[in-house]
Amino acid sequence: MKKLINGPDNVVRESLLGMARAFPDRIRVNLDPDFIVRTDAPRPGKVGVISGGGSGHEPMHGGFVGPGMLDAACPGAVFTSPTPDQMAAAAQAVNGGAGVLQIVKNYTGDIMNFEIAAELSRAEGIEVESVTIDDDVAVTDSLYTAGRRGVGTTVLAEKICGAAAEEGQSLAQVAELCRKVNGWGRSMGVALTSCTVPSVGYPTFTLGPNEMEIGIGIHGEPGRERMGMRPADEIVELIAGSVIRDLPFRAGDRVIAMVNGMGGTPLVELFIVYRKLAELCDANGIVIVRNLVGNYITSLEMAGCSITLLKVDDELVRLWDRPVNTPALRW
Amino acid sequence: MKKLINGPDNVVRESLLGMARAFPDRIRVNLDPDFIVRTDAPRPGKVGVISGGGSGHEPMHGGFVGPGMLDAACPGAVFTSPTPDQMAAAAQAVNGGAGVLQIVKNYTGDIMNFEIAAELSRAEGIEVESVTIDDDVAVTDSLYTAGRRGVGTTVLAEKICGAAAEEGQSLAQVAELCRKVNGWGRSMGVALTSCTVPSVGYPTFTLGPNEMEIGIGIHGEPGRERMGMRPADEIVELIAGSVIRDLPFRAGDRVIAMVNGMGGTPLVELFIVYRKLAELCDANGIVIVRNLVGNYITSLEMAGCSITLLKVDDELVRLWDRPVNTPALRW
């Protein structure tokens, strides 16, 4: 295992300290319990939007903390849920009196710990809503999940709900919006290589020199099928086709499209994927109105990508376009 | 070789088409000859700032085209210089009557082709200045270079010179500014793995399971020393120490610091590197006033990073802070 780390036990903590040094204008890092929070939190009268999950998916979630997106994010150990005390402390730090929305990816540990955190926060008098993201069409029930896994739609939900909270929408409104985004978002991924969790020291799984895993999970959970490598266009047809058929997206639908790198795939390849995705959407009459191409929800150094399509209406596009100023998304 | 491509010959072209689809508001892609250009070019009375180089270093340079940064970028084949006709056509496309600055990384092919392009452009009546970036402190004379290689400072020079051109500075002023940035910028990198050029199909070089290459070039050119893996903090001391001693940066200097991923290194590791770099700067009395942490000048899927420090004065900071709206840098 070759990594730019000082030791498996220090990865998350030292990375957080680096983030704190890099973005002191936007974020503050709290240690013990660990969370990343907007420098200007709490904002009186504003709904606090928090999220969290295992580390190793950067920039998600810490890179999305800042005006217009998340108020706080709780990083667990690599590929491990954060703990309820982190989440409850983050909720406390961002509570401006209008309640807190927890955006939770559908993994058993995250679900359980955010539920406990919600109870802790309610006991402190904070109104809490939780919305679960379960947008991965690849499989139902997985290594760490009952139902579908939560993946790329999380990024889009955090942006859109962050914008709604920023402009003063109520907790009920922001939670309802988050459920709408989850209902309209679908994703699927592919891995060309595995990744190595620092504390484990060897790859999570192995793929042969000509193999790929279609429908991979962001922790390396098995997908739909292991098959021989194919040209990029065929891979995009496989995964984007599954995404399009699932909602199903229909001719005339407008979407935000995300081509997300898993961490180890060069940008030059992600644009090849985006090109084919755009052609497929054209062929299906689906209109891509906004897009993201890059590394947003990664799996350490895994090579591969995922595709997310989110159906949008005027309101979602309007919220998407609102200003955002986080380490990883800014406009 | 497992890559998200359709064939080695189509990589650059298909990636360009993907970029064109993703960012129609900011860039336009010209084919035959290939270049990426601002949608609003040429801007009358504005100096055109162009760059280019081999592909495989994305987002550089095409991802830096847009208001406030480059007017055009010429992509060559992977790790191969673009041709003079691309550069001359790009100069023509961005010429608003105030001349064109070519920002050229110091590789023999790039230098030669940009020189020919400058002659072609001058024959068309376009005033041209060329500034060479040669900031890599690792080695003098390299596989494709006489003198020092041009690396990370290129990104910073393109941002700063782009801002100066945007606000109406003359060609002589923008070129002088570029020379100043090159004189004040220093970089060095490290590779933990090689990368594979698609048309070659096997890794450019090989590193043992516990080896790294200190002072790596962005095309995999040999560095200063191949050595056993060390903790991240020691690696940062090695490369940042070399950078700091070279200018030399002194106590009281203000700098823009960039921790750049080579393409295959997760963001979580880059922040560990940034944390140590910030500590080292603290210890040397060097004040980091701005920073970039992420993948900006990559080497396909190579694992590793580079560190760039650019000494700045008030004017450079002012230009750095000016708005920029490109695919890869935006504020």
Tab-separated table of C-alpha atoms in Angstrom, chain B residues 88-304:
chain	number	residue	atom	x	y	z
B	88	ALA	CA	-1.445	29.977	-34.882
B	89	ALA	CA	-5.142	29.299	-35.456
B	90	ALA	CA	-5.830	29.828	-31.755
B	91	ALA	CA	-3.911	33.121	-31.825
B	92	GLN	CA	-5.940	34.227	-34.825
B	93	ALA	CA	-9.187	33.279	-33.050
B	94	VAL	CA	-8.396	35.318	-29.940
B	95	ASN	CA	-6.638	38.276	-31.518
B	96	GLY	CA	-8.555	41.399	-30.612
B	97	GLY	CA	-5.900	43.718	-32.012
B	98	ALA	CA	-3.873	44.046	-28.805
B	99	GLY	CA	-1.600	41.083	-29.438
B	100	VAL	CA	-1.270	37.586	-28.044
B	101	LEU	CA	0.740	36.179	-25.160
B	102	GLN	CA	1.848	32.560	-25.493
B	103	ILE	CA	2.463	30.881	-22.120
B	104	VAL	CA	4.744	27.942	-22.873
B	105	LYS	CA	5.916	25.177	-20.567
B	106	ASN	CA	9.596	24.427	-21.043
B	107	TYR	CA	9.600	21.237	-23.099
B	108	THR	CA	11.593	21.117	-26.308
B	109	GLY	CA	8.620	20.279	-28.539
B	110	ASP	CA	6.414	22.982	-27.067
B	111	ILE	CA	9.154	25.602	-27.274
B	112	MET	CA	9.922	24.810	-30.899
B	113	ASN	CA	6.300	24.672	-32.022
B	114	PHE	CA	5.268	27.842	-30.203
B	115	GLU	CA	8.255	29.614	-31.825
B	116	ILE	CA	7.094	28.577	-35.275
B	117	ALA	CA	3.518	29.546	-34.353
B	118	ALA	CA	4.695	32.980	-33.238
B	119	GLU	CA	6.352	33.493	-36.614
B	120	LEU	CA	3.184	32.389	-38.409
B	121	SER	CA	1.080	34.755	-36.310
B	122	ARG	CA	3.447	37.670	-36.810
B	123	ALA	CA	3.274	37.062	-40.554
B	124	GLU	CA	-0.484	37.573	-40.144
B	125	GLY	CA	0.151	40.902	-38.455
B	126	ILE	CA	-0.474	39.715	-34.887
B	127	GLU	CA	1.900	40.970	-32.225
B	128	VAL	CA	3.102	37.962	-30.213
B	129	GLU	CA	5.066	37.580	-26.995
B	130	SER	CA	6.102	34.209	-25.579
B	131	VAL	CA	6.989	33.495	-21.983
B	132	THR	CA	8.487	30.180	-20.943
B	133	ILE	CA	7.631	28.613	-17.606
B	134	ASP	CA	10.519	26.608	-16.115
B	135	ASP	CA	9.749	26.286	-12.416
B	136	ASP	CA	10.511	22.634	-11.590
B	137	VAL	CA	13.455	22.635	-9.184
B	138	ALA	CA	13.955	18.865	-9.360
B	139	VAL	CA	16.438	18.636	-12.213
B	140	THR	CA	18.133	20.696	-14.912
B	141	ASP	CA	17.889	19.186	-18.389
B	142	SER	CA	15.497	16.303	-18.606
B	143	LEU	CA	14.128	13.774	-21.041
B	144	TYR	CA	12.286	16.392	-23.114
B	145	THR	CA	13.767	19.586	-21.712
B	146	ALA	CA	16.832	21.795	-21.844
B	147	GLY	CA	16.945	23.650	-18.548
B	148	ARG	CA	14.206	23.209	-16.011
B	149	ARG	CA	10.791	21.735	-16.758
B	150	GLY	CA	7.632	23.809	-16.639
B	151	VAL	CA	5.031	22.554	-14.186
B	152	GLY	CA	2.686	23.946	-11.512
B	153	THR	CA	3.582	27.629	-11.786
B	154	THR	CA	1.964	27.482	-15.227
B	155	VAL	CA	-1.463	27.224	-13.579
B	156	LEU	CA	-0.821	30.255	-11.400
B	157	ALA	CA	0.663	32.250	-14.288
B	158	GLU	CA	-2.364	31.546	-16.452
B	159	LYS	CA	-4.718	32.789	-13.722
B	160	ILE	CA	-2.753	35.925	-12.944
B	161	CYS	CA	-1.929	36.893	-16.531
B	162	GLY	CA	-5.493	36.120	-17.568
B	163	ALA	CA	-6.739	38.582	-14.956
B	164	ALA	CA	-4.298	41.260	-16.107
B	165	ALA	CA	-5.340	40.838	-19.730
B	166	GLU	CA	-9.000	40.923	-18.736
B	167	GLU	CA	-8.591	44.317	-17.120
B	168	GLY	CA	-6.946	45.757	-20.203
B	169	GLN	CA	-3.220	45.611	-19.535
B	170	SER	CA	-0.985	45.817	-22.609
B	171	LEU	CA	0.849	42.889	-24.178
B	172	ALA	CA	4.156	44.154	-22.833
B	173	GLN	CA	2.675	44.442	-19.342
B	174	VAL	CA	1.069	41.004	-19.353
B	175	ALA	CA	4.261	39.386	-20.690
B	176	GLU	CA	6.380	41.142	-18.068
B	177	LEU	CA	3.938	39.969	-15.398
B	178	CYS	CA	4.251	36.409	-16.670
B	179	ARG	CA	8.036	36.575	-16.462
B	180	LYS	CA	7.734	37.888	-12.909
B	181	VAL	CA	5.417	35.012	-11.929
B	182	ASN	CA	7.790	32.489	-13.458
B	183	GLY	CA	10.708	34.066	-11.612
B	184	TRP	CA	8.888	33.885	-8.309
B	185	GLY	CA	7.378	30.382	-8.661
B	186	ARG	CA	8.981	27.050	-7.790
B	187	SER	CA	7.643	23.476	-7.881
B	188	MET	CA	8.596	19.874	-7.278
B	189	GLY	CA	6.697	16.592	-7.444
B	190	VAL	CA	6.707	12.991	-6.330
B	191	ALA	CA	5.244	9.891	-7.968
B	192	LEU	CA	4.039	6.788	-6.164
B	193	THR	CA	2.947	5.062	-9.372
B	194	SER	CA	3.480	5.452	-13.092
B	195	CYS	CA	0.823	6.182	-15.666
B	196	THR	CA	-0.010	4.585	-18.994
B	197	VAL	CA	-0.155	6.592	-22.216
B	198	PRO	CA	-3.157	5.155	-24.112
B	199	SER	CA	-1.316	4.803	-27.423
B	200	VAL	CA	1.550	2.973	-25.694
B	201	GLY	CA	-0.543	0.617	-23.612
B	202	TYR	CA	1.965	-0.124	-20.871
B	203	PRO	CA	3.259	2.030	-17.974
B	204	THR	CA	5.752	4.779	-18.826
B	205	PHE	CA	8.037	3.534	-16.050
B	206	THR	CA	7.827	1.125	-13.156
B	207	LEU	CA	8.134	1.623	-9.439
B	208	GLY	CA	8.457	-1.198	-6.950
B	209	PRO	CA	5.695	-1.853	-4.409
B	210	ASN	CA	7.564	0.237	-1.837
B	211	GLU	CA	9.229	2.790	-4.102
B	212	MET	CA	8.599	6.398	-5.023
B	213	GLU	CA	10.270	8.812	-7.436
B	214	ILE	CA	11.195	12.162	-5.920
B	215	GLY	CA	11.250	15.013	-8.436
B	216	ILE	CA	9.147	13.222	-11.047
B	217	GLY	CA	8.330	15.009	-14.296
B	218	ILE	CA	4.729	15.362	-15.473
B	219	HIS	CA	5.419	12.931	-18.318
B	220	GLY	CA	7.123	10.483	-16.000
B	221	GLU	CA	10.596	11.877	-16.659
B	222	PRO	CA	13.125	10.735	-14.058
B	223	GLY	CA	13.437	12.893	-10.978
B	224	ARG	CA	16.208	13.321	-8.474
B	225	GLU	CA	16.075	10.035	-6.693
B	226	ARG	CA	14.155	6.833	-6.449
B	227	MET	CA	13.746	5.812	-2.824
B	228	GLY	CA	11.671	3.734	-0.475
B	229	MET	CA	8.284	5.013	0.627
B	230	ARG	CA	8.238	7.321	3.620
B	231	PRO	CA	5.484	8.892	5.700
B	232	ALA	CA	3.727	11.812	4.018
B	233	ASP	CA	5.326	14.353	6.352
B	234	GLU	CA	8.842	13.264	5.364
B	235	ILE	CA	7.933	13.353	1.685
B	236	VAL	CA	6.595	16.884	2.071
B	237	GLU	CA	9.760	17.921	3.897
B	238	LEU	CA	11.817	16.564	1.004
B	239	ILE	CA	9.956	18.234	-1.817
B	240	ALA	CA	8.738	21.403	-0.112
B	241	GLY	CA	12.175	21.834	1.432
B	242	SER	CA	13.737	21.768	-2.031
B	243	VAL	CA	11.167	24.270	-3.272
B	244	ILE	CA	11.673	26.656	-0.358
B	245	ARG	CA	15.475	26.584	-0.578
B	246	ASP	CA	15.535	27.160	-4.317
B	247	LEU	CA	14.176	30.708	-4.718
B	248	PRO	CA	15.006	30.982	-1.783
B	249	PHE	CA	11.772	31.824	-0.046
B	250	ARG	CA	12.501	33.788	3.129
B	251	ALA	CA	10.768	34.593	6.396
B	252	GLY	CA	8.153	37.244	5.752
B	253	ASP	CA	7.494	36.157	2.171
B	254	ARG	CA	3.865	35.799	1.258
B	255	VAL	CA	3.033	32.942	-1.107
B	256	ILE	CA	0.264	31.259	-3.029
B	257	ALA	CA	0.645	27.546	-2.246
B	258	MET	CA	-0.613	24.786	-4.505
B	259	VAL	CA	-0.786	21.116	-3.568
B	260	ASN	CA	-1.503	19.456	-6.879
B	261	GLY	CA	-2.641	15.883	-7.346
B	262	MET	CA	-1.070	13.938	-10.207
B	263	GLY	CA	-4.442	12.398	-11.086
B	264	GLY	CA	-4.671	9.157	-9.123
B	265	THR	CA	-4.217	10.416	-5.570
B	266	PRO	CA	-7.339	10.927	-3.444
B	267	LEU	CA	-8.148	14.374	-2.108
B	268	VAL	CA	-7.992	13.039	1.450
B	269	GLU	CA	-4.238	12.534	0.947
B	270	LEU	CA	-3.700	15.928	-0.677
B	271	PHE	CA	-5.064	17.627	2.440
B	272	ILE	CA	-2.638	15.625	4.588
B	273	VAL	CA	0.118	17.032	2.378
B	274	TYR	CA	-1.280	20.560	2.587
B	275	ARG	CA	-1.394	20.350	6.383
B	276	LYS	CA	2.312	19.543	6.558
B	277	LEU	CA	3.172	22.151	3.929
B	278	ALA	CA	1.362	24.795	5.979
B	279	GLU	CA	3.298	23.741	9.084
B	280	LEU	CA	6.592	23.935	7.187
B	281	CYS	CA	5.739	27.388	5.899
B	282	ASP	CA	4.830	28.452	9.441
B	283	ALA	CA	8.183	27.178	10.682
B	284	ASN	CA	9.975	29.183	7.997
B	285	GLY	CA	7.979	32.358	8.548
B	286	ILE	CA	6.422	32.039	5.096
B	287	VAL	CA	2.814	33.206	4.991
B	288	ILE	CA	0.411	31.309	2.736
B	289	VAL	CA	-2.105	33.935	1.651
B	290	ARG	CA	-3.969	31.879	-0.960
B	291	ASN	CA	-3.992	28.195	-1.889
B	292	LEU	CA	-5.169	25.544	-4.306
B	293	VAL	CA	-5.506	21.904	-3.264
B	294	GLY	CA	-6.647	19.471	-5.937
B	295	ASN	CA	-5.927	18.121	-9.407
B	296	TYR	CA	-4.779	20.989	-11.629
B	297	ILE	CA	-1.798	19.741	-13.658
B	298	THR	CA	-2.018	15.988	-13.767
B	299	SER	CA	-0.237	13.055	-15.376
B	300	LEU	CA	-3.161	10.835	-16.361
B	301	GLU	CA	-3.781	8.413	-13.482
B	302	MET	CA	-0.370	8.777	-11.813
B	303	ALA	CA	-0.469	8.649	-8.000
B	304	GLY	CA	1.540	11.388	-6.356
